[in-house]
XYZ file of C-alpha atoms in Angstrom:
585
model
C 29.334 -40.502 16.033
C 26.877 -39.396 19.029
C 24.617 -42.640 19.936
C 20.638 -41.603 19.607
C 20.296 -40.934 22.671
C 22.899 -38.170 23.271
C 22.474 -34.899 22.724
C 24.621 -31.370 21.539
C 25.545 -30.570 25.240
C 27.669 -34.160 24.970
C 30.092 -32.615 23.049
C 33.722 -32.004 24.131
C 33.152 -35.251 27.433
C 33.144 -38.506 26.478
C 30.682 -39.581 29.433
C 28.128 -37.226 28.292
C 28.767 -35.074 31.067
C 29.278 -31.473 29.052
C 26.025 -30.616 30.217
C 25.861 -26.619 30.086
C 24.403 -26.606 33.896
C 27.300 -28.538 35.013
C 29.855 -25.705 35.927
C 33.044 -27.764 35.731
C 32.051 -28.854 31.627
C 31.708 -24.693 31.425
C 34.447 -24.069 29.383
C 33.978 -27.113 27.104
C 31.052 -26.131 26.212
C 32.091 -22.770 25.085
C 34.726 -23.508 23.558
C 32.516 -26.143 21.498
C 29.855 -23.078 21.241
C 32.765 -20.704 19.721
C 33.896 -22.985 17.363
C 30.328 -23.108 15.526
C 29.192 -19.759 16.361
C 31.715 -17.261 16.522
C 30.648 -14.031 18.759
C 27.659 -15.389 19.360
C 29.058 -18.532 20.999
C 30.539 -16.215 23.688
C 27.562 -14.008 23.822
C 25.957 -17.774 24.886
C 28.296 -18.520 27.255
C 28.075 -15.076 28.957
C 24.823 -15.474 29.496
C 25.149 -19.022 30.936
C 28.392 -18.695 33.149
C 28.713 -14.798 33.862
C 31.212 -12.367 33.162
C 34.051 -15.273 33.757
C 33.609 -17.043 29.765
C 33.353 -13.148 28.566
C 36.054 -12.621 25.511
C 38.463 -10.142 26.686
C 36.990 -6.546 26.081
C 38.541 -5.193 22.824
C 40.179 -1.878 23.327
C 40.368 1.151 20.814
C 38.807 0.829 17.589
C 39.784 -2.753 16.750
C 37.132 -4.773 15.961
C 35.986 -7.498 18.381
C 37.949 -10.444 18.376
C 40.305 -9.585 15.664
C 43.245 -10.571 17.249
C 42.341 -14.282 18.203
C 41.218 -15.037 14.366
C 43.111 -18.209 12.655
C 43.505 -17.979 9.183
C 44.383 -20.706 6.570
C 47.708 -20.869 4.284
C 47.596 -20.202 1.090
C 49.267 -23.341 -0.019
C 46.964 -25.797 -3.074
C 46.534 -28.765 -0.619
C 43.092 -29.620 0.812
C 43.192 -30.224 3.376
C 45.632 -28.088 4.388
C 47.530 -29.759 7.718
C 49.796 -26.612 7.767
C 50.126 -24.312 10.828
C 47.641 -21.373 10.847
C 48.695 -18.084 11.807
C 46.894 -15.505 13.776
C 44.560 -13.126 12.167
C 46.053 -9.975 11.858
C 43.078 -7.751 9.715
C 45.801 -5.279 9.045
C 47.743 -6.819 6.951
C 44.410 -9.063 5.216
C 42.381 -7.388 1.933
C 39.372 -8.371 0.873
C 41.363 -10.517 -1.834
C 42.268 -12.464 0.850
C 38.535 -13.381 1.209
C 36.467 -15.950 -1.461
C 37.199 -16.772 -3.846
C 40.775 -16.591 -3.060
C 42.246 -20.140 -2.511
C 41.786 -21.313 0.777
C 39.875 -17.822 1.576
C 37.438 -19.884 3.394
C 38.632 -19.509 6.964
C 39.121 -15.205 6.326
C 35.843 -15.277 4.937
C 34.155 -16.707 7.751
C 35.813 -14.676 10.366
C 35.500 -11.624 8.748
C 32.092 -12.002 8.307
C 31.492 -13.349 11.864
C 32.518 -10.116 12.980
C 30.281 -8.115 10.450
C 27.302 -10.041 12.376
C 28.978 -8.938 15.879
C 28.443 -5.633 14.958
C 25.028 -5.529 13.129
C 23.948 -7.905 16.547
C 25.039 -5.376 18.467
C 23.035 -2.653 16.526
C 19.755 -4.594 16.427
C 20.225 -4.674 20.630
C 21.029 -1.616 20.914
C 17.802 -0.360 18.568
C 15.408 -1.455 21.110
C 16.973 -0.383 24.109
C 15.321 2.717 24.857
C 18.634 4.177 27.182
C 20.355 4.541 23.820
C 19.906 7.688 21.795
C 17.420 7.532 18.319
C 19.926 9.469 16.531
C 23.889 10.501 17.146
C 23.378 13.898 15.379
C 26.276 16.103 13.666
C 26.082 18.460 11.014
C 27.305 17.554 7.684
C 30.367 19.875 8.078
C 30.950 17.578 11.427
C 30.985 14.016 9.895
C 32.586 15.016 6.522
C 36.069 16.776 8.426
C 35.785 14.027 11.128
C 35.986 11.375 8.637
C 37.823 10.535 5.741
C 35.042 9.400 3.115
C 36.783 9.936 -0.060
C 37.526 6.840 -2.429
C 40.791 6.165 -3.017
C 42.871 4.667 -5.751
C 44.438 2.035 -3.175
C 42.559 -0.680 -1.057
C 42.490 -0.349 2.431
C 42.405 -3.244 4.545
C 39.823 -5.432 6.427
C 40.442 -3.982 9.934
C 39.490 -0.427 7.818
C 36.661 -1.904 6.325
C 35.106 -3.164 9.896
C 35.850 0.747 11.013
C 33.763 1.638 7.845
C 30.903 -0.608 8.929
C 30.816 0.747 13.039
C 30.888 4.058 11.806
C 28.278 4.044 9.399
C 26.258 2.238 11.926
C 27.518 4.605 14.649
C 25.573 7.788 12.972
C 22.933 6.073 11.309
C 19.291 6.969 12.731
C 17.787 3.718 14.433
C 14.234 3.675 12.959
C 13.460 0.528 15.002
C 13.806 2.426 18.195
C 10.476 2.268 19.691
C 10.700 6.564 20.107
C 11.474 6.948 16.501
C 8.345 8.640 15.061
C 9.499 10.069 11.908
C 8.282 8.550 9.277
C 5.320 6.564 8.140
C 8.018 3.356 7.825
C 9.454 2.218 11.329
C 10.321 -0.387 13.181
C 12.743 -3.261 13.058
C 11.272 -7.077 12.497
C 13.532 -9.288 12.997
C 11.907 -12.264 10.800
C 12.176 -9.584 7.919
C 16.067 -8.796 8.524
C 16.638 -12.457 8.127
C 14.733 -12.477 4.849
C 16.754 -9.414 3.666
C 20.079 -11.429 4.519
C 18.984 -14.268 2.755
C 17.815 -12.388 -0.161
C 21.227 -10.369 -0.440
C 23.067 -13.450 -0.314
C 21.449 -14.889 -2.842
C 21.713 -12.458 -5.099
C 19.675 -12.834 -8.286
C 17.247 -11.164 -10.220
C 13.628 -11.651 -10.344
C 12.902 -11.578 -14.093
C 13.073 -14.812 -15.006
C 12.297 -18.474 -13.416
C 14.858 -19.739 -14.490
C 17.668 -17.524 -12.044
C 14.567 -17.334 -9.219
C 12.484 -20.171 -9.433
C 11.344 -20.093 -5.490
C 11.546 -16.262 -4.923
C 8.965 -15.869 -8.329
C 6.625 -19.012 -7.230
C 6.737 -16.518 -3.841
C 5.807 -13.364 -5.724
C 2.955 -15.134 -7.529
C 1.333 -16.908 -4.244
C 2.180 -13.470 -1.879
C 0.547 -11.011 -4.838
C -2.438 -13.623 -5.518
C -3.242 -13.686 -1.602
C -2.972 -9.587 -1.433
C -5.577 -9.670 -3.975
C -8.126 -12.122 -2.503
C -7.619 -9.809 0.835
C -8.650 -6.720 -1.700
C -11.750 -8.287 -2.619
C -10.898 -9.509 -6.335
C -12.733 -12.553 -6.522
C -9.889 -16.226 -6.339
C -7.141 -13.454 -6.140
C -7.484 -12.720 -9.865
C -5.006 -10.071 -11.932
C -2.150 -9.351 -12.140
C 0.756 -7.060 -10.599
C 4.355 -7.354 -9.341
C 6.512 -5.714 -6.650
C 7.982 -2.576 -7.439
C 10.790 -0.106 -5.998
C 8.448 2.001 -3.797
C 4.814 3.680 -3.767
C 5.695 6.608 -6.289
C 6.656 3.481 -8.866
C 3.696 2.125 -8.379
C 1.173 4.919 -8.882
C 3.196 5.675 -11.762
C 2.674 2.347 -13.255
C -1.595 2.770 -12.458
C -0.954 6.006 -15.298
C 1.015 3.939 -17.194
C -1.483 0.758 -17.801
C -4.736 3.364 -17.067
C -3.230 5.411 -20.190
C -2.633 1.912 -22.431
C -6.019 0.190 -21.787
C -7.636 3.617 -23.259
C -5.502 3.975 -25.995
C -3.018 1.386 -26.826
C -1.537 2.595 -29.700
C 0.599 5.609 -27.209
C 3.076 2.677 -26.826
C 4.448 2.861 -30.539
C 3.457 6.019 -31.316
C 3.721 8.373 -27.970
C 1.864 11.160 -26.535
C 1.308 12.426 -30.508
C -0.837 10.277 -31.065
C -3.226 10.533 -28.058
C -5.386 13.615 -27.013
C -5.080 15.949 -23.880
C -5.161 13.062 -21.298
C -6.144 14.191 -17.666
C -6.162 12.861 -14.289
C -7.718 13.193 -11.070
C -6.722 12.842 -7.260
C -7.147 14.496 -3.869
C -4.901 17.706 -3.204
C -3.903 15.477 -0.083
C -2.744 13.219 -2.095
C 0.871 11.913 -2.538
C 3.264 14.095 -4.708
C 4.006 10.836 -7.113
C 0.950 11.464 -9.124
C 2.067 14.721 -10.603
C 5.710 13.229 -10.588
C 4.457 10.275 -12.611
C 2.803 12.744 -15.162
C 5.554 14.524 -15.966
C 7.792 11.230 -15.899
C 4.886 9.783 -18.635
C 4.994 13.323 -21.069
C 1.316 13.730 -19.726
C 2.322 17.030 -17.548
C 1.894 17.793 -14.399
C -1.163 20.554 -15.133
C -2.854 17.399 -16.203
C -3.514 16.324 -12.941
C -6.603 18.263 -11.669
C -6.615 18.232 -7.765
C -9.582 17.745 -6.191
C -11.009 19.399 -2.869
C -10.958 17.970 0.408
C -13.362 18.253 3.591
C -11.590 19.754 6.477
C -10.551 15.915 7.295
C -8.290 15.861 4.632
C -10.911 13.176 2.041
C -11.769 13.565 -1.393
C -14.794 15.570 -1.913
C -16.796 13.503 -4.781
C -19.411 16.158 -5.829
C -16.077 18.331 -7.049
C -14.857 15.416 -8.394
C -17.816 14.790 -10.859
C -17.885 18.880 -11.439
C -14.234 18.548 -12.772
C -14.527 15.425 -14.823
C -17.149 17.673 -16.791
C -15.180 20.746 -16.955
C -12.153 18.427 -18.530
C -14.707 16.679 -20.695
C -16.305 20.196 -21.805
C -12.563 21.342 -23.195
C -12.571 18.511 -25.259
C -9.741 16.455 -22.729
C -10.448 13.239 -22.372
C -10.332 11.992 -18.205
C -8.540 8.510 -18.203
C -7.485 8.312 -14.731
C -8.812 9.139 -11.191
C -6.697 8.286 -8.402
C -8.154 7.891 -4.697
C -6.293 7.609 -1.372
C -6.269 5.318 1.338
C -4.314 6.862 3.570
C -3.061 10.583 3.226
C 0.496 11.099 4.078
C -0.284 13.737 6.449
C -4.044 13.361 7.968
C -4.007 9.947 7.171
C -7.201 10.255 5.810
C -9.381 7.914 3.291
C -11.481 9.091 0.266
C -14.643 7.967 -0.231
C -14.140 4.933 -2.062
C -17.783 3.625 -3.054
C -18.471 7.201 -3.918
C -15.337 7.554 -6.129
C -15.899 4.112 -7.546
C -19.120 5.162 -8.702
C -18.404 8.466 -10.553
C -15.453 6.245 -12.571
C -17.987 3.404 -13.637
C -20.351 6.769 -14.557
C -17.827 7.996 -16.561
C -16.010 5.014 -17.912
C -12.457 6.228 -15.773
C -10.008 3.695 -14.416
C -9.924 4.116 -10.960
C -6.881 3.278 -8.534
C -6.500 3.392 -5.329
C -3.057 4.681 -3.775
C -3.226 2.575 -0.275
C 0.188 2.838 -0.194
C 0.129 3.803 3.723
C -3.293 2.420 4.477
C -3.190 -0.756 2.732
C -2.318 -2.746 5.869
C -5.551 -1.942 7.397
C -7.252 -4.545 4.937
C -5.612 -7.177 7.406
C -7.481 -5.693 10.242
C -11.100 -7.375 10.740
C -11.409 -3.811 13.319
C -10.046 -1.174 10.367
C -10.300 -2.706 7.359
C -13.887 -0.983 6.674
C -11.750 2.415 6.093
C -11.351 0.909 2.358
C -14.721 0.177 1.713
C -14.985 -0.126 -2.512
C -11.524 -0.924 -2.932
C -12.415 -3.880 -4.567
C -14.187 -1.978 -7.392
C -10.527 -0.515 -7.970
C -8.541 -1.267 -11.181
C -5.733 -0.944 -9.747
C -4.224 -0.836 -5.801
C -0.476 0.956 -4.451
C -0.533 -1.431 -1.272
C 3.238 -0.721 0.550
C 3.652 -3.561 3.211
C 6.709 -1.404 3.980
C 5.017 0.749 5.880
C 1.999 -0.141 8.008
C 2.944 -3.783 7.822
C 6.783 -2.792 8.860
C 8.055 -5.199 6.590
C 12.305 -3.709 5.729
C 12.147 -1.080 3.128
C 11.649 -1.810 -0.140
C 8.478 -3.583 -0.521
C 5.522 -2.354 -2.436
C 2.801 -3.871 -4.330
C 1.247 -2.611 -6.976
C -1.817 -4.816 -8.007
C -4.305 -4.890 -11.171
C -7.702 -6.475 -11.469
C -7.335 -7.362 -15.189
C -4.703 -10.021 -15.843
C -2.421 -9.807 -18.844
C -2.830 -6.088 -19.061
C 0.893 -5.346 -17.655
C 2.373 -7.279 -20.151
C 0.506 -6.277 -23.057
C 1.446 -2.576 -21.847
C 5.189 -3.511 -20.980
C 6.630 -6.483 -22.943
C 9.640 -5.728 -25.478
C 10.187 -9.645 -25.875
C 14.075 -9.169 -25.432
C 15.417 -12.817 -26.805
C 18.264 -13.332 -24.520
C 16.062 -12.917 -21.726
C 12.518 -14.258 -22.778
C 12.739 -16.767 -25.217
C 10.096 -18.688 -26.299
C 11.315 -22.463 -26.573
C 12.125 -22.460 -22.628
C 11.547 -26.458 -21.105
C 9.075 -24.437 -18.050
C 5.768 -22.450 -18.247
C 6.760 -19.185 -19.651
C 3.918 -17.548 -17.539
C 6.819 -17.370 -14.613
C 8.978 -15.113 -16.429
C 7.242 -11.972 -15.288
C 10.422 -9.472 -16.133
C 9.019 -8.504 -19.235
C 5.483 -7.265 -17.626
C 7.875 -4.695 -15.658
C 9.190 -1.042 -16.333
C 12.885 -2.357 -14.887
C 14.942 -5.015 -16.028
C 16.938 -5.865 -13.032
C 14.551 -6.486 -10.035
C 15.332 -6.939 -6.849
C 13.860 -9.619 -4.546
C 11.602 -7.965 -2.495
C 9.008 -10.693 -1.676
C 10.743 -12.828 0.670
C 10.515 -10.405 3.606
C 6.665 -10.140 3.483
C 6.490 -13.599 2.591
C 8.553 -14.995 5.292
C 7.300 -12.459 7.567
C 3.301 -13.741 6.662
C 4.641 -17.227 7.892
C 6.102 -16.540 10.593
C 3.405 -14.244 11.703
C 0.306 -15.686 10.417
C -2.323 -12.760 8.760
C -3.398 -12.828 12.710
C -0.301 -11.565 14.106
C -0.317 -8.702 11.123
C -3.570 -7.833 12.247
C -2.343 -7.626 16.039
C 0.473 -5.656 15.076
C -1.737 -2.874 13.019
C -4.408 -2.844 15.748
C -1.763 -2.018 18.354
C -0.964 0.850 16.435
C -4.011 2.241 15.809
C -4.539 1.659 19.564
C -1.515 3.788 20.675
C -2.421 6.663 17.884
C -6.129 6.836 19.805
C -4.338 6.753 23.022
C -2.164 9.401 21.943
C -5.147 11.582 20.792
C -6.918 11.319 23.975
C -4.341 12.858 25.880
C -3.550 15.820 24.292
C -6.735 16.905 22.663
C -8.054 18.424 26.002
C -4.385 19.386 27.389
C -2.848 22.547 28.095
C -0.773 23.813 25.604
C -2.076 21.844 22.480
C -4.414 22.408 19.440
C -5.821 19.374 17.259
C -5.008 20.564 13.560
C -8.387 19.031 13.029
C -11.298 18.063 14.919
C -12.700 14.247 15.756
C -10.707 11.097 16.192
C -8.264 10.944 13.378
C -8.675 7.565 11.308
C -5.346 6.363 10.971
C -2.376 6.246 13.153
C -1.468 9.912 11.936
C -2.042 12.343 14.979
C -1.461 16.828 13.975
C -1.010 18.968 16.395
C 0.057 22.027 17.280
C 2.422 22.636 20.709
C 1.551 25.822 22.025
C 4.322 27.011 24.439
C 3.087 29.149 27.495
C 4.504 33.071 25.982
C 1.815 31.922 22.983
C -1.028 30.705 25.078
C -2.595 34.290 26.095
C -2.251 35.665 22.710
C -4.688 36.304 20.282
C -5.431 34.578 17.041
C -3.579 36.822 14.477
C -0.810 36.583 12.572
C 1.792 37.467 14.574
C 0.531 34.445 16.624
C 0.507 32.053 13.553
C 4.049 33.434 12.351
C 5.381 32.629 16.067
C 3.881 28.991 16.586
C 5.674 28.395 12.455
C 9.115 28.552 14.279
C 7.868 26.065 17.466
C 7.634 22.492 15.848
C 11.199 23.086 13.944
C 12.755 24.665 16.942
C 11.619 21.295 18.886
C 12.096 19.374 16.634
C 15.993 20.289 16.307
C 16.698 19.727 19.964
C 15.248 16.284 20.081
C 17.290 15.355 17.439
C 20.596 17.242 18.946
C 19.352 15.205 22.240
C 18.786 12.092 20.597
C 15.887 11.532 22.508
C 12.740 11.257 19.911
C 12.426 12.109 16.662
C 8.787 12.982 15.292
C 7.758 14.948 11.630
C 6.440 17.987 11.172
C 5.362 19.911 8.336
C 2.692 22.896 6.850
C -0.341 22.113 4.792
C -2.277 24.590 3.134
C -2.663 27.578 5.306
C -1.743 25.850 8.577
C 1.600 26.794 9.812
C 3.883 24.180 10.716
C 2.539 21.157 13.290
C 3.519 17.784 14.150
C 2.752 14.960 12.277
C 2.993 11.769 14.851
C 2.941 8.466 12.600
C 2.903 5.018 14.589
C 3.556 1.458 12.630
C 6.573 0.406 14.825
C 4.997 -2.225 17.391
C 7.678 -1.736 19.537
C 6.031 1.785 20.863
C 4.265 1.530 24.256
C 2.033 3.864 26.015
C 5.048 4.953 28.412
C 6.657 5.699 24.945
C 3.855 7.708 24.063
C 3.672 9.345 27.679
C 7.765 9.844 27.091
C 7.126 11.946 23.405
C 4.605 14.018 25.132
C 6.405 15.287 28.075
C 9.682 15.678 25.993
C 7.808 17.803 23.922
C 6.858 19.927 26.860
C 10.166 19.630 28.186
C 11.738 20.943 24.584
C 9.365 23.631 24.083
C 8.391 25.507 27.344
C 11.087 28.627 26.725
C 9.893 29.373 23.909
């Protein structure tokens, strides 16, 4: 045993003398550093010693290190003083791996060299000389590759293949050009927390099979809703699969608290319910009314001002048009945070038309939800707190790994009333533990998966400071971004005035459209620029940013930024590729 005083560099020298700066304890060390750390050992002593401790470069397709792997015999003694044989993943299967006897040793080493190649992918997701995207058609990938399922199983050294391939063509949305969508970024503190939670592998509806990641759920959701305004963080609410779940569950639990009774008895039993949002708002609503047997022409959408928000004088006119045809308004849902402007509706306004009119309000802040850890932003959601109900998607603005959305309620006890089936084998009622932390019955699903720990272990590690840093960087870059181009040659602001989230539209103009005139031979030429450009950057692999129509605007691009990763020279980079993309056309 190592005396107090000696340290982890003592290893492998008995005079303490394997100190990593002393060149002649060099290979010691690593060998000391392999033994405990696989691939990563000899990614340590690479670094430390140069190219001399590198592993020999693996040729072909075989996965790192295969070839020097020792594997245990499969003989009942422990422990097993038998000689090991070199790996050979050809001839291993994955019932060679636990629980097979002695599949301890294969288990390891395979697995080592799963992490060799996801490290690898996290390095190369940030380094900006590597391409966003590998691009091939469909008809490419499916004759290059053999992806059918087959009766047989193929072996471990297949299996790795499997895993560089997929990785090979799969879009890096932590690459600090990747613009795409409104969820980017890679955190690193949050791929931990997704191993973990994979690995451990429950379910989250009882305490009993997820005692720590439930406590987490209930201190996580409790602290989103003392940063929403609800005074001590009281209600209720759980973590669902995404956004459109969520706002489905506000129609859900708005539709019970007015009339109970449609959970025995169905839509029968209840009048013509209708419901009210922005016609910027996210498709979900309508999906969730036609999910719920409520229909999707009873959600009334409700103007916008040219900046994309809620207009609340046509709100109130519509409420009274429903309530003159004898339909009976149970829901208005606001947004904070359109998909495509980015914009935010009115909240104080809205909140006061539902108290008028005795509506449950909710508040879809599935993309701008983040902004409430902002002390700079967070004024965009202004009445939130007079919500009854908030979508809040830390998977987005917050960049926590996808899935991870939040629905929250102000009244507690209202999900379960609305939910709860009391199945015995799950809930029963003579349980040794508070009952109040099996929270599977207040869902929709019964399996749940853990999606907590990421934000939660993220919220440590960063502190509700370094959230706020990251979502004011963004914000930053989206302004910077907007300056540049809004007085440029060759570009048109789909709207005017600074926009209020990191959502920037535009229009590229190329130079054969810039001396034309405003008709529509003009607006059915610039339709075919953003997708044109938009297909070479991703046949380049250079950038990759959205684009879409809305209303009677012809297609622009949609820049979204939540990946603090992006700098100003990336910025600088989109612009000019842009111009480089789209000047023949």
């Amino acid at each position: 045993m190592a005396s107090p005083g000696s340290s982890f560099w003592s290893f492998g020298s008995e005079d303490g003398s394997g100190d990593p700066e002393n060149p002649g304890t060099a290979r010691a060390w690593c060998q000391v550093a392999q033994k405990f750390t696989g691939g990563i050992g000899n990614k340590l002593c690479a670094l430390l010693y140069g190219d001399t401790e590198k592993p020999a470069e693996s040729t072909g397709n075989v996965p790192p290190r295969a070839a020097a792997r020792k594997v245990a015999c499969t003989c009942d003694q422990k422990p097993c003083n038998c000689p090991k044989a070199d790996v050979n993943y050809a001839f291993l299967h994955s019932t060679d791996l636990l629980p097979a006897c002695d599949g301890e040793r294969p288990t390891l080493t395979f697995l080592q060299d799963v992490m060799d190649i996801l490290l690898q992918y996290v390095v190369k997701s940030f380094d900006r000389s590597t391409k966003v995207i590998d691009f091939h058609y469909p008809n490419e990938l499916l004759q290059e590759y053999n992806w059918e399922l087959a009766d047989q199983p193929q072996n471990l050294e297949e299996i790795l293949m499997h895993c560089q391939t997929t990785l090979k063509y799969a879009i890096k949305t932590g690459h600090p050009r990747y613009f795409n969508q409104l969820s980017t970024g890679l955190d690193i503190v949050g791929l931990a927390a997704d191993w973990l939670t994979s690995t451990a592998n429950t379910n989250m509806f009882t305490y009993e099979i997820a005692p720590v990641f439930v406590l987490l759920e209930y201190v996580t959701l409790k602290k989103m809703r003392e940063i929403i305004g609800w005074p001590g963080g009281s209600g209720d609410g759980i973590f669902s699969p995404g956004g459109a779940i969520s706002n489905m569950y506000a129609m859900l639990i708005a539709r019970f608290k007015m009339f109970p009774e449609v959970k025995e008895k169905g839509m029968a039993a209840v009048p013509r319910l209708i419901a009210f949002t922005s016609e910027h708002s996210h498709f979900s609503l309508k999906k969730g009314a036609a999910a719920l047997g409520i229909g999707t022409d009873s959600v009334i959408l409700i103007k916008c001002d040219e900046r994309g928000k809620m207009i609340p004088s046509d709100l109130e006119r519509r409420i009274l048009e429903a309530k003159q045809k004898g339909y009976v308004p149970f829901l208005v849902s606001a947004t904070a945070g359109t998909t495509v402007y980015g914009a935010f509706d009115p909240l104080l306004a809205v909140a006061d038309i539902c108290k008028k009119y005795k509506i449950w309000m909710h508040v879809d802040a599935a993309w701008g939800g983040g902004l409430l850890m902002s002390r700079k932003h967070k004024w965009k959601l202004s009445g939130v707190e007079r919500a009854n109900s908030v979508t809040w998607n830390p998977h987005k603005m917050m960049g926590v790994p996808l899935q991870c959305s939040a629905f929250l309620v102000r009244e507690e006890g209202l999900m379960q009333s609305c939910n709860q089936m009391h199945a015995s084998y799950l809930f029963q009622q003579d349980k040794h533990y508070d009952l109040s932390y099996d929270t599977g019955d207040k869902a929709l699903q019964c399996g749940r998966h853990v999606d907590v720990f990421k934000l939660w272990l993220m919220w440590r590690a960063k502190g509700t400071t370094g959230f706020e840093a990251h979502i004011d960087k963004c914000l930053e870059l989206a302004e910077y971004l907007y300056n540049i181009i809004k007085n440029r040659e060759g570009y048109e602001m789909v709207f005017d005035g600074k926009p209020q989230h990191t959502n920037v539209c535009f229009w590229y103009i190329p130079p054969s459209l810039r001396t034309l005139e405003d008709n529509e031979e003009r607006m059915s030429r610039l339709s075919k620029v953003a997708p044109v450009i938009k297909a070479r950057m991703m046949e380049y692999g250079t950038t990759m940013v959205s684009y879409q129509p809305l209303g009677d605007k012809v297609n622009f691009f949609r820049m979204v930024i939540s990946n603090p990763a992006a700098t100003h020279q990336d910025i600088d980079f989109l612009i000019e590729e842009i111009e480089r993309l789209g000047q023949d056309l």
